[in-house]
Tab-separated table of C-alpha atoms in Angstrom:
chain	number	residue	atom	x	y	z
A	260	UNK	CA	0.000	0.000	0.000
A	261	UNK	CA	2.822	2.392	0.882
A	262	UNK	CA	4.449	1.633	-2.487
A	263	UNK	CA	1.190	2.413	-4.305
A	264	UNK	CA	0.769	5.711	-2.429
A	265	UNK	CA	4.328	6.713	-3.336
A	266	UNK	CA	3.712	6.040	-7.020
A	267	UNK	CA	0.472	8.052	-6.955
A	268	UNK	CA	2.260	10.970	-5.285
A	269	UNK	CA	4.941	11.017	-7.976
A	270	UNK	CA	2.291	10.915	-10.727
A	271	UNK	CA	0.417	13.855	-9.194
A	272	UNK	CA	3.619	15.868	-8.987
A	273	UNK	CA	4.357	15.248	-12.680
A	274	UNK	CA	0.944	16.331	-14.014
A	275	UNK	CA	1.709	20.102	-14.159
A	276	UNK	CA	4.919	19.412	-16.059
A	277	UNK	CA	3.160	17.243	-18.625
A	278	UNK	CA	0.400	19.812	-19.151
A	279	UNK	CA	2.844	22.704	-19.562
A	280	UNK	CA	4.805	20.903	-22.312
A	281	UNK	CA	1.749	20.369	-24.489
A	282	UNK	CA	1.037	18.416	-27.695
A	283	UNK	CA	3.719	16.612	-29.690
A	284	UNK	CA	6.556	18.698	-28.303
A	285	UNK	CA	6.831	16.744	-25.070
A	286	UNK	CA	10.441	15.866	-24.320
A	287	UNK	CA	11.125	12.917	-22.067
A	288	UNK	CA	13.625	13.199	-19.250
A	289	UNK	CA	15.466	10.824	-16.974
A	290	UNK	CA	15.818	13.394	-14.141
A	291	UNK	CA	14.285	12.505	-10.810
A	292	UNK	CA	11.179	14.507	-9.866
A	293	UNK	CA	11.771	17.339	-7.431
A	294	UNK	CA	9.808	18.100	-4.297
A	295	UNK	CA	8.837	21.532	-5.688
A	296	UNK	CA	6.114	21.724	-8.309
A	297	UNK	CA	7.409	23.035	-11.657
A	298	UNK	CA	6.350	26.532	-12.644
A	299	UNK	CA	5.510	28.023	-16.008
A	300	UNK	CA	5.826	31.617	-14.789
A	301	UNK	CA	8.889	33.623	-15.854
A	302	UNK	CA	10.998	34.803	-12.878
A	303	UNK	CA	11.406	38.323	-14.177
A	304	UNK	CA	10.777	41.718	-12.630
A	305	UNK	CA	9.378	43.149	-15.862
A	306	UNK	CA	6.506	41.443	-17.642
A	307	UNK	CA	7.442	40.480	-21.223
A	308	UNK	CA	5.457	42.061	-24.031
A	309	UNK	CA	3.965	38.696	-24.979
A	310	UNK	CA	3.653	35.322	-23.305
A	311	UNK	CA	5.667	32.400	-24.611
A	312	UNK	CA	3.524	29.774	-26.359
A	313	UNK	CA	2.807	26.787	-24.148
A	314	UNK	CA	4.786	24.354	-26.303
A	315	UNK	CA	8.080	26.229	-26.001
A	316	UNK	CA	10.265	23.622	-24.387
A	317	UNK	CA	13.808	25.027	-24.486
A	318	UNK	CA	12.667	28.338	-23.005
A	319	UNK	CA	12.008	26.629	-19.674
A	320	UNK	CA	12.153	29.073	-16.824
A	321	UNK	CA	14.805	27.492	-14.659
A	322	UNK	CA	17.702	28.599	-16.900
A	323	UNK	CA	16.317	31.660	-18.651
A	324	UNK	CA	18.568	34.043	-16.670
A	325	UNK	CA	21.743	32.011	-17.162
A	326	UNK	CA	23.239	34.344	-19.794
A	327	UNK	CA	21.907	37.673	-18.532
A	328	UNK	CA	24.257	40.517	-19.493
A	329	UNK	CA	25.725	38.666	-22.494
A	330	UNK	CA	25.654	39.738	-26.159
A	331	UNK	CA	24.651	37.154	-28.735
A	332	UNK	CA	26.613	37.711	-31.973
A	333	UNK	CA	24.803	36.514	-35.108
A	334	UNK	CA	26.574	36.490	-38.494
A	335	UNK	CA	24.116	37.096	-41.343
A	336	UNK	CA	24.435	36.573	-45.089
A	337	UNK	CA	23.127	39.700	-46.754
A	338	UNK	CA	22.632	40.158	-50.475
A	339	UNK	CA	25.000	43.061	-50.970
A	340	UNK	CA	28.220	43.849	-49.153
A	341	UNK	CA	26.576	46.915	-47.640
A	342	UNK	CA	23.705	44.813	-46.343
A	343	UNK	CA	20.176	44.319	-47.598
A	344	UNK	CA	17.549	44.160	-44.856
A	345	UNK	CA	15.270	41.835	-46.789
A	346	UNK	CA	17.945	39.134	-46.423
A	347	UNK	CA	16.766	38.809	-42.861
A	348	UNK	CA	14.318	41.418	-41.569
A	349	UNK	CA	16.371	41.748	-38.399
A	350	UNK	CA	19.359	43.247	-40.185
A	351	UNK	CA	20.043	46.886	-41.054
A	352	UNK	CA	16.641	48.377	-40.393
A	353	UNK	CA	16.229	51.819	-41.960
A	354	UNK	CA	13.324	54.105	-42.783
A	355	UNK	CA	13.752	53.267	-46.487
A	356	UNK	CA	12.968	49.650	-45.722
A	357	UNK	CA	9.503	50.568	-44.493
A	358	UNK	CA	8.387	51.086	-48.085
A	359	UNK	CA	9.144	47.447	-48.833
A	360	UNK	CA	8.514	45.593	-45.581
A	361	UNK	CA	5.925	47.863	-44.089
A	362	UNK	CA	6.034	49.538	-40.716
A	363	UNK	CA	4.439	46.565	-38.972
A	364	UNK	CA	7.345	44.263	-39.776
A	365	UNK	CA	9.959	46.784	-38.705
A	366	UNK	CA	8.086	47.387	-35.457
A	367	UNK	CA	7.784	43.640	-34.894
A	368	UNK	CA	11.541	43.214	-35.326
A	369	UNK	CA	12.263	45.880	-32.728
A	370	UNK	CA	9.596	44.493	-30.371
A	371	UNK	CA	11.062	41.001	-30.684
A	372	UNK	CA	14.564	42.257	-29.897
A	373	UNK	CA	13.218	44.205	-26.907
A	374	UNK	CA	11.351	41.127	-25.675
A	375	UNK	CA	14.516	39.007	-25.787
A	376	UNK	CA	16.528	41.630	-23.917
A	377	UNK	CA	13.863	42.129	-21.230
A	378	UNK	CA	13.058	38.447	-20.812
A	379	UNK	CA	16.544	36.929	-20.965
A	380	UNK	CA	18.845	39.895	-20.349
A	381	UNK	CA	20.654	39.162	-23.621
A	382	UNK	CA	21.293	41.664	-26.410
A	383	UNK	CA	21.287	40.300	-29.971
A	384	UNK	CA	23.912	41.824	-32.272
A	385	UNK	CA	23.638	41.210	-36.035
A	386	UNK	CA	26.918	41.084	-37.962
A	387	UNK	CA	27.101	41.454	-41.731
A	388	UNK	CA	28.804	39.119	-44.200
A	389	UNK	CA	28.125	38.960	-47.935
A	390	UNK	CA	25.929	36.247	-49.430
A	391	UNK	CA	28.849	34.242	-50.837
A	392	UNK	CA	31.257	35.102	-48.061
A	393	UNK	CA	29.875	33.150	-45.098
A	394	UNK	CA	32.176	30.105	-45.487
A	395	UNK	CA	35.130	32.466	-45.884
A	396	UNK	CA	34.048	34.549	-42.891
A	397	UNK	CA	33.754	31.458	-40.681
A	398	UNK	CA	37.106	30.153	-41.889
A	399	UNK	CA	38.913	33.424	-41.183
A	400	UNK	CA	37.297	33.794	-37.769
A	401	UNK	CA	38.146	30.188	-36.889
A	402	UNK	CA	41.793	30.580	-37.890
A	403	UNK	CA	42.259	34.007	-36.278
A	404	UNK	CA	40.439	33.009	-33.063
A	405	UNK	CA	39.815	36.681	-32.359
A	406	UNK	CA	36.139	36.859	-33.385
A	407	UNK	CA	33.212	34.932	-32.017
A	408	UNK	CA	30.023	34.167	-33.881
A	409	UNK	CA	27.479	32.562	-31.582
A	410	UNK	CA	25.062	31.871	-34.419
A	411	UNK	CA	25.382	32.134	-38.182
A	412	UNK	CA	22.714	32.461	-40.870
A	413	UNK	CA	24.285	31.475	-44.204
A	414	UNK	CA	22.538	31.080	-47.531
A	415	UNK	CA	21.299	27.567	-48.207
A	416	UNK	CA	23.667	27.337	-51.172
A	417	UNK	CA	26.644	27.637	-48.775
A	418	UNK	CA	25.770	24.734	-46.505
A	419	UNK	CA	28.183	22.091	-47.832
A	420	UNK	CA	31.472	24.053	-47.672
A	421	UNK	CA	30.653	25.138	-44.124
A	422	UNK	CA	30.162	21.520	-43.049
A	423	UNK	CA	33.236	20.374	-44.994
A	424	UNK	CA	35.329	23.039	-43.291
A	425	UNK	CA	34.348	21.703	-39.881
A	426	UNK	CA	33.162	25.139	-38.784
A	427	UNK	CA	29.837	24.218	-37.149
A	428	UNK	CA	28.433	22.036	-34.385
A	429	UNK	CA	25.926	19.201	-34.764
A	430	UNK	CA	22.408	20.167	-33.638
A	431	UNK	CA	20.988	16.656	-33.293
A	432	UNK	CA	20.279	15.112	-29.888
A	433	UNK	CA	21.114	18.241	-27.912
A	434	UNK	CA	19.487	18.992	-24.576
A	435	UNK	CA	18.480	22.581	-25.366
A	436	UNK	CA	17.239	22.092	-28.933
A	437	UNK	CA	14.194	20.022	-29.816
A	438	UNK	CA	14.084	19.941	-33.614
A	439	UNK	CA	10.563	18.503	-33.521
A	440	UNK	CA	9.155	21.910	-32.588
A	441	UNK	CA	6.922	23.376	-35.255
A	442	UNK	CA	8.938	26.575	-35.579
A	443	UNK	CA	11.683	24.526	-37.239
A	444	UNK	CA	10.939	23.547	-40.832
A	445	UNK	CA	10.552	19.788	-40.597
A	446	UNK	CA	11.206	19.271	-44.314
A	447	UNK	CA	14.676	20.774	-44.088
A	448	UNK	CA	15.486	18.968	-40.831
A	449	UNK	CA	14.736	15.694	-42.591
A	450	UNK	CA	16.348	16.508	-45.941
A	451	UNK	CA	19.649	17.789	-44.476
A	452	UNK	CA	20.118	15.180	-41.731
A	453	UNK	CA	22.802	12.739	-42.919
A	454	UNK	CA	24.918	10.250	-40.957
A	455	UNK	CA	22.820	11.177	-37.928
A	456	UNK	CA	24.022	14.790	-38.009
A	457	UNK	CA	21.913	17.917	-38.465
A	458	UNK	CA	24.032	21.035	-38.901
A	459	UNK	CA	21.443	23.479	-40.255
A	460	UNK	CA	17.826	24.369	-39.680
A	461	UNK	CA	15.408	26.810	-41.243
A	462	UNK	CA	12.426	28.220	-39.474
A	463	UNK	CA	10.783	31.154	-37.790
A	464	UNK	CA	13.890	33.321	-37.496
A	465	UNK	CA	13.620	34.353	-41.171
A	466	UNK	CA	10.743	35.088	-43.547
A	467	UNK	CA	12.794	34.392	-46.655
A	468	UNK	CA	11.578	30.826	-47.091
A	469	UNK	CA	8.118	32.256	-47.739
A	470	UNK	CA	9.311	35.357	-49.553
A	471	UNK	CA	11.249	33.410	-52.168
A	472	UNK	CA	8.750	30.611	-52.731
A	473	UNK	CA	7.917	30.083	-56.409
A	474	UNK	CA	4.192	30.061	-57.068
A	475	UNK	CA	1.729	30.661	-59.879
A	476	UNK	CA	-0.114	33.943	-60.180
A	477	UNK	CA	-3.226	34.119	-62.316
A	478	UNK	CA	-5.380	36.843	-63.800
A	479	UNK	CA	-8.875	36.355	-62.443
A	480	UNK	CA	-10.422	38.408	-65.250
A	481	UNK	CA	-9.262	36.058	-68.007
A	482	UNK	CA	-9.405	32.711	-66.206
A	483	UNK	CA	-12.137	30.538	-67.674
A	484	UNK	CA	-15.109	32.815	-68.284
A	485	UNK	CA	-13.557	35.589	-66.205
A	486	UNK	CA	-16.174	35.220	-63.466
A	487	UNK	CA	-15.711	34.834	-59.723
A	488	UNK	CA	-17.005	31.290	-60.148
A	489	UNK	CA	-14.012	30.403	-62.354
A	490	UNK	CA	-11.536	31.613	-59.714
A	491	UNK	CA	-13.384	29.717	-56.983
A	492	UNK	CA	-13.201	26.557	-59.062
A	493	UNK	CA	-9.408	26.901	-59.318
A	494	UNK	CA	-9.080	27.453	-55.569
A	495	UNK	CA	-11.267	24.403	-54.971
A	496	UNK	CA	-9.044	22.270	-57.218
A	497	UNK	CA	-6.136	23.185	-54.928
A	498	UNK	CA	-8.128	22.362	-51.782
A	499	UNK	CA	-9.267	19.018	-53.184
A	500	UNK	CA	-5.737	17.985	-54.231
A	501	UNK	CA	-6.762	18.072	-57.899
A	502	UNK	CA	-4.696	21.065	-59.089
A	503	UNK	CA	-2.535	19.111	-61.532
A	504	UNK	CA	-0.465	19.810	-64.621
A	505	UNK	CA	-3.180	18.691	-67.037
A	506	UNK	CA	-5.561	21.244	-65.470
A	507	UNK	CA	-2.953	23.984	-66.020
A	508	UNK	CA	-2.604	22.939	-69.661
A	509	UNK	CA	-6.390	22.929	-70.148
A	510	UNK	CA	-6.758	26.461	-68.779
A	511	UNK	CA	-3.763	27.757	-70.750
A	512	UNK	CA	-4.675	26.151	-74.068
A	513	UNK	CA	-8.163	27.594	-73.871
A	514	UNK	CA	-6.742	31.089	-73.294
A	515	UNK	CA	-4.217	31.143	-76.163
A	516	UNK	CA	-5.174	33.382	-79.078
A	517	UNK	CA	-3.156	34.204	-82.186
A	518	UNK	CA	-3.248	37.876	-83.175
A	519	UNK	CA	-4.122	36.938	-86.749
A	520	UNK	CA	-0.703	36.913	-88.405
A	521	UNK	CA	-0.219	33.168	-88.022
A	522	UNK	CA	3.013	33.605	-86.031
A	523	UNK	CA	3.758	33.116	-82.372
A	524	UNK	CA	4.937	36.553	-81.282
A	525	UNK	CA	4.533	39.163	-78.548
A	526	UNK	CA	1.173	40.293	-79.913
A	527	UNK	CA	-0.492	36.955	-79.142
A	528	UNK	CA	-2.473	36.195	-76.003
A	529	UNK	CA	-0.700	33.358	-74.167
A	530	UNK	CA	-1.892	30.961	-71.503
A	531	UNK	CA	1.158	31.099	-69.253
A	532	UNK	CA	4.518	32.763	-68.751
A	533	UNK	CA	7.022	30.306	-67.288
A	534	UNK	CA	10.430	31.693	-66.437
A	535	UNK	CA	12.125	28.554	-65.120
A	536	UNK	CA	11.565	24.931	-66.089
A	537	UNK	CA	13.690	23.763	-63.171
A	538	UNK	CA	10.856	24.878	-60.910
A	539	UNK	CA	8.523	22.419	-62.615
A	540	UNK	CA	11.071	19.699	-62.004
A	541	UNK	CA	11.030	20.304	-58.242
A	542	UNK	CA	7.303	21.026	-58.091
A	543	UNK	CA	6.674	17.563	-59.528
A	544	UNK	CA	8.549	16.086	-56.571
A	545	UNK	CA	11.927	15.291	-58.139
A	546	UNK	CA	15.142	16.001	-56.259
A	547	UNK	CA	18.726	15.778	-57.459
A	548	UNK	CA	20.092	14.360	-54.209
A	549	UNK	CA	18.757	13.191	-50.877
A	550	UNK	CA	19.460	11.079	-47.821
A	551	UNK	CA	18.815	7.334	-47.918
A	552	UNK	CA	16.559	6.658	-44.926
A	553	UNK	CA	17.942	3.157	-44.431
A	554	UNK	CA	21.647	4.089	-44.399
A	555	UNK	CA	21.549	7.776	-43.465
A	556	UNK	CA	23.945	8.569	-46.324
A	557	UNK	CA	23.708	11.014	-49.200
A	558	UNK	CA	22.733	9.502	-52.541
A	559	UNK	CA	21.745	10.570	-56.035
A	560	UNK	CA	17.933	10.600	-56.302
A	561	UNK	CA	17.649	12.042	-59.795
A	562	UNK	CA	17.900	8.735	-61.662
A	563	UNK	CA	14.597	7.311	-60.477
A	564	UNK	CA	11.745	6.015	-62.605
A	565	UNK	CA	9.836	9.308	-62.785
A	566	UNK	CA	12.645	11.538	-64.057
A	567	UNK	CA	12.481	10.467	-67.703
A	568	UNK	CA	8.711	10.958	-67.879
A	569	UNK	CA	8.905	14.375	-66.224
A	570	UNK	CA	11.541	15.589	-68.687
A	571	UNK	CA	9.103	14.677	-71.468
A	572	UNK	CA	6.398	16.733	-69.727
A	573	UNK	CA	8.777	19.710	-69.513
A	574	UNK	CA	9.618	19.355	-73.206
A	575	UNK	CA	5.915	19.419	-74.039
A	576	UNK	CA	5.687	22.638	-72.033
A	577	UNK	CA	8.515	24.175	-74.063
A	578	UNK	CA	6.798	23.310	-77.348
A	579	UNK	CA	3.290	24.404	-76.425
A	580	UNK	CA	1.621	27.320	-78.188
A	581	UNK	CA	0.072	28.456	-74.912
A	582	UNK	CA	3.538	29.026	-73.403
A	583	UNK	CA	4.942	32.589	-73.493
A	584	UNK	CA	8.244	32.280	-75.401
A	585	UNK	CA	9.703	35.729	-74.702
A	586	UNK	CA	11.744	35.965	-71.532
A	587	UNK	CA	12.039	39.385	-69.935
A	588	UNK	CA	11.629	40.816	-66.458
A	589	UNK	CA	10.519	44.324	-67.394
A	590	UNK	CA	6.960	43.625	-68.471
A	591	UNK	CA	5.977	40.371	-66.803
A	592	UNK	CA	3.754	41.838	-64.100
A	593	UNK	CA	2.250	44.465	-66.428
A	594	UNK	CA	1.415	41.852	-69.069
A	595	UNK	CA	-0.159	39.603	-66.470
A	596	UNK	CA	-2.324	42.469	-65.205
A	597	UNK	CA	-3.249	43.440	-68.772
A	598	UNK	CA	-4.388	39.896	-69.544
A	599	UNK	CA	-1.585	38.944	-71.945
A	600	UNK	CA	-1.623	35.546	-70.245
A	601	UNK	CA	-3.472	33.842	-67.397
A	602	UNK	CA	-0.589	32.364	-65.429
A	603	UNK	CA	2.921	33.516	-64.537
A	604	UNK	CA	5.456	31.991	-62.140
A	605	UNK	CA	7.080	34.442	-59.729
A	606	UNK	CA	8.762	34.481	-56.385
A	607	UNK	CA	6.183	35.269	-53.733
A	608	UNK	CA	8.043	38.381	-52.559
A	609	UNK	CA	7.020	40.106	-55.787
A	610	UNK	CA	3.339	39.645	-55.140
A	611	UNK	CA	2.637	43.057	-53.633
A	612	UNK	CA	5.086	44.966	-55.837
A	613	UNK	CA	3.128	46.252	-58.821
A	614	UNK	CA	0.405	43.588	-58.939
A	615	UNK	CA	-3.278	44.412	-58.625
A	616	UNK	CA	-6.391	43.058	-56.938
A	617	UNK	CA	-7.406	41.028	-59.986
A	618	UNK	CA	-4.329	38.778	-59.538
A	619	UNK	CA	-4.703	35.539	-57.566
A	620	UNK	CA	-2.113	33.082	-56.268
A	621	UNK	CA	-1.926	29.271	-56.174
A	622	UNK	CA	0.910	26.773	-55.663
A	623	UNK	CA	2.621	25.091	-58.599
A	624	UNK	CA	0.427	22.194	-59.772
A	625	UNK	CA	1.237	18.579	-59.038
A	626	UNK	CA	2.191	16.327	-61.938
A	627	UNK	CA	-0.863	14.212	-61.135
A	628	UNK	CA	-3.016	13.352	-58.133
A	629	UNK	CA	-0.786	10.382	-57.286
A	630	UNK	CA	1.940	12.865	-56.297
A	631	UNK	CA	0.004	13.349	-53.070
A	632	UNK	CA	1.255	16.818	-52.055
A	633	UNK	CA	2.050	20.187	-53.567
A	634	UNK	CA	5.756	20.979	-53.765
A	635	UNK	CA	6.653	24.668	-53.578
A	636	UNK	CA	10.197	25.377	-54.853
A	637	UNK	CA	12.213	28.057	-53.073
A	638	UNK	CA	15.377	30.033	-53.789
A	639	UNK	CA	18.589	28.540	-52.411
A	640	UNK	CA	20.357	31.820	-53.138
A	641	UNK	CA	17.918	33.840	-51.076
A	642	UNK	CA	16.773	31.501	-48.316
A	643	UNK	CA	18.855	31.301	-45.147
A	644	UNK	CA	19.591	28.576	-42.624
A	645	UNK	CA	20.778	28.821	-39.020
A	646	UNK	CA	23.781	27.025	-37.543
A	647	UNK	CA	26.113	27.179	-34.520
A	648	UNK	CA	29.757	27.971	-35.332
A	649	UNK	CA	32.444	26.266	-33.267
A	650	UNK	CA	33.832	29.713	-32.441
A	651	UNK	CA	30.822	30.518	-30.271
A	652	UNK	CA	31.616	31.858	-26.813
A	653	UNK	CA	29.150	29.390	-25.242
A	654	UNK	CA	27.641	26.460	-27.137
A	655	UNK	CA	24.714	26.046	-24.770
A	656	UNK	CA	23.877	29.742	-25.016
A	657	UNK	CA	23.879	29.423	-28.820
A	658	UNK	CA	21.591	26.399	-28.687
A	659	UNK	CA	19.204	28.077	-26.290
A	660	UNK	CA	18.944	31.283	-28.319
A	661	UNK	CA	18.686	29.523	-31.669
A	662	UNK	CA	15.474	28.168	-30.219
A	663	UNK	CA	14.455	31.546	-28.818
A	664	UNK	CA	15.078	33.330	-32.140
A	665	UNK	CA	12.970	30.741	-33.966
A	666	UNK	CA	9.920	30.864	-31.748
A	667	UNK	CA	10.015	34.631	-31.258
A	668	UNK	CA	10.323	34.962	-35.028
A	669	UNK	CA	7.095	32.987	-35.368
A	670	UNK	CA	5.377	35.049	-32.690
A	671	UNK	CA	6.562	38.472	-33.856
A	672	UNK	CA	8.023	38.873	-37.352
A	673	UNK	CA	6.149	36.101	-39.135
A	674	UNK	CA	2.801	37.255	-37.771
A	675	UNK	CA	3.606	40.819	-38.809
A	676	UNK	CA	4.721	39.549	-42.215
A	677	UNK	CA	1.369	37.874	-42.810
A	678	UNK	CA	-0.504	40.933	-41.545
A	679	UNK	CA	1.483	42.998	-44.039
A	680	UNK	CA	0.547	40.554	-46.816
A	681	UNK	CA	-3.136	40.918	-45.927
A	682	UNK	CA	-2.910	44.651	-46.510
A	683	UNK	CA	-1.839	43.985	-50.107
A	684	UNK	CA	-3.815	40.797	-50.746
A	685	UNK	CA	-7.492	41.544	-50.256
A	686	UNK	CA	-8.804	38.072	-51.095
A	687	UNK	CA	-9.316	35.630	-48.215
A	688	UNK	CA	-8.920	32.762	-50.681
A	689	UNK	CA	-5.487	34.022	-51.787
A	690	UNK	CA	-4.324	34.308	-48.166
A	691	UNK	CA	-5.640	30.783	-47.603
A	692	UNK	CA	-3.529	29.577	-50.521
A	693	UNK	CA	-0.425	31.188	-48.958
A	694	UNK	CA	-0.935	30.011	-45.369
A	695	UNK	CA	-2.468	26.563	-45.998
A	696	UNK	CA	-0.991	25.356	-49.292
A	697	UNK	CA	2.200	27.311	-49.983
A	698	UNK	CA	3.893	27.836	-46.606
A	699	UNK	CA	3.449	24.217	-45.370
A	700	UNK	CA	4.710	22.735	-48.660
A	701	UNK	CA	8.066	24.434	-49.199
A	702	UNK	CA	10.173	21.906	-51.067
A	703	UNK	CA	13.888	21.523	-50.435
A	704	UNK	CA	16.019	19.826	-53.046
A	705	UNK	CA	19.296	19.023	-51.322
A	706	UNK	CA	20.984	18.880	-54.712
A	707	UNK	CA	20.303	22.599	-54.995
A	708	UNK	CA	20.715	23.489	-51.328
A	709	UNK	CA	24.011	21.758	-50.586
A	710	UNK	CA	26.875	23.697	-52.132
A	711	UNK	CA	27.131	26.807	-54.281
A	712	UNK	CA	26.558	25.101	-57.633
A	713	UNK	CA	23.832	22.714	-58.608
A	714	UNK	CA	24.654	19.050	-58.625
A	715	UNK	CA	23.262	18.975	-62.148
A	716	UNK	CA	22.073	21.556	-64.641
A	717	UNK	CA	18.640	20.212	-65.422
A	718	UNK	CA	18.330	21.979	-68.758
A	719	UNK	CA	21.237	19.836	-70.021
A	720	UNK	CA	18.967	16.820	-69.785
A	721	UNK	CA	17.113	17.940	-72.885
A	722	UNK	CA	18.753	19.187	-76.050
A	723	UNK	CA	17.002	20.655	-79.100
A	724	UNK	CA	13.691	19.621	-77.576
A	725	UNK	CA	14.841	15.996	-77.329
A	726	UNK	CA	14.966	13.925	-74.159
A	727	UNK	CA	18.681	13.601	-73.481
A	728	UNK	CA	18.531	12.128	-69.992
A	729	UNK	CA	20.191	8.748	-70.614
A	730	UNK	CA	23.195	10.272	-72.360
A	731	UNK	CA	23.352	13.060	-69.794
A	732	UNK	CA	23.342	10.633	-66.880
A	733	UNK	CA	26.030	8.455	-68.403
A	734	UNK	CA	28.309	11.467	-68.875
A	735	UNK	CA	27.609	13.277	-65.616
A	736	UNK	CA	27.251	10.404	-63.147
A	737	UNK	CA	31.008	9.976	-62.362
A	738	UNK	CA	31.347	13.603	-61.215
A	739	UNK	CA	28.010	13.477	-59.429
A	740	UNK	CA	28.972	10.352	-57.504
A	741	UNK	CA	32.278	11.987	-56.572
A	742	UNK	CA	30.384	14.987	-55.224
A	743	UNK	CA	28.083	12.736	-53.206
A	744	UNK	CA	31.152	10.966	-51.764
A	745	UNK	CA	32.494	14.366	-50.671
A	746	UNK	CA	29.207	15.173	-48.944
A	747	UNK	CA	29.226	11.818	-47.164
A	748	UNK	CA	32.812	12.416	-46.067
A	749	UNK	CA	31.906	15.843	-44.671
A	750	UNK	CA	28.831	14.664	-42.756
A	751	UNK	CA	30.273	11.282	-41.764
A	752	UNK	CA	33.680	12.670	-40.726
A	753	UNK	CA	32.275	15.157	-38.212
A	754	UNK	CA	34.105	15.484	-34.890
A	755	UNK	CA	33.038	17.499	-31.858
A	756	UNK	CA	36.505	18.974	-31.133
């Protein structure tokens, strides 16, 4: 009986802890229960400007003051050497940026920084490096040993040389980071975890994953019969998982009109303007490289059964009359607004720059319904990851505040970002497309994300409108396999030092 009462007492003591963790983010522990009931209240003299979400695990209150008085140095990859604030909204805030980001986002950035300083006593300092210079910056700082970067936010295209250089710590199986939390992008955690090591994450700390997503925009006035019903039917196709390539072709073919001279030229009305066929490749669910789930090693994924068929689909796209054949950035948005074509593929960040209320947004279509999910390609040049350099002043501090920056990004800057979008996008259906079908389906091709250059140049797989995949693969596979071996050596040869 005494043994039973003891067990019941322990269970009762653990209930508040279980409730406070919440949902799927519960982290098990082998620590013995204490005699004091856990608390979810922050031991701070000043109330924070917002409460932490209940599922924030690594922001537990018992260590939140550990680094009070410290400065967290974060190296950021900006687009230009002088710094471009849209690389990460936290960097180089100026009044000029308000015209692009909107005052709400700038205010949210400052509020987030103030919250971190008040709640944890830590000041976040953002340090500038150029977009291509992050591996070089980490190398120089590591050799000189006179600079510390506690966190670094490189471009996705710079991931591999940073790992190969041995400049960053593994993030997997760490006490203060739970990569299952929803403010880490689970797709990238899975696609860049090799040999049991995860060196990079993407998530709430940056809006660029959303900003640089490639999606289809459409002119509601010329879709179908130009009625609201036609737009609603397209949105419903997306919701039902039936927005597929053949539906795109049907809409576009119906819209194409020759101007009467019998030639395909700029005076025609086209069904779609497609600026990059590589986007179709990824949107149909094909990757160039990935991690074998059974072995945990990098492998070529391009040479699977679907690749050949998809190249044929892309070739059909190139030959189609409904496809806009004239590439040029100057008039794309104007022509879309004017009804020169129904569809155009852009990066999402361009949506509220020059486009009008008659323009809708949907994800890239699936190849067919069997694909099972929409795949939204993103820019590896623009999107940023987060990692912990080995030159950090305190590894545990870096881990803790990587987590803090991610969840506060979700709570502050990402919410403000979406509020800003709503000011430019009046349609509830378009916002639904962004939040429910574009943001959750960002698609990471490790062959594009790992390293500066692509593993393959996809356009080389077809030549003179002929499927050239077999010959291409035979010629390119030795170099590709060598590259994969280098990746495996970098991930598999990791040491803690």
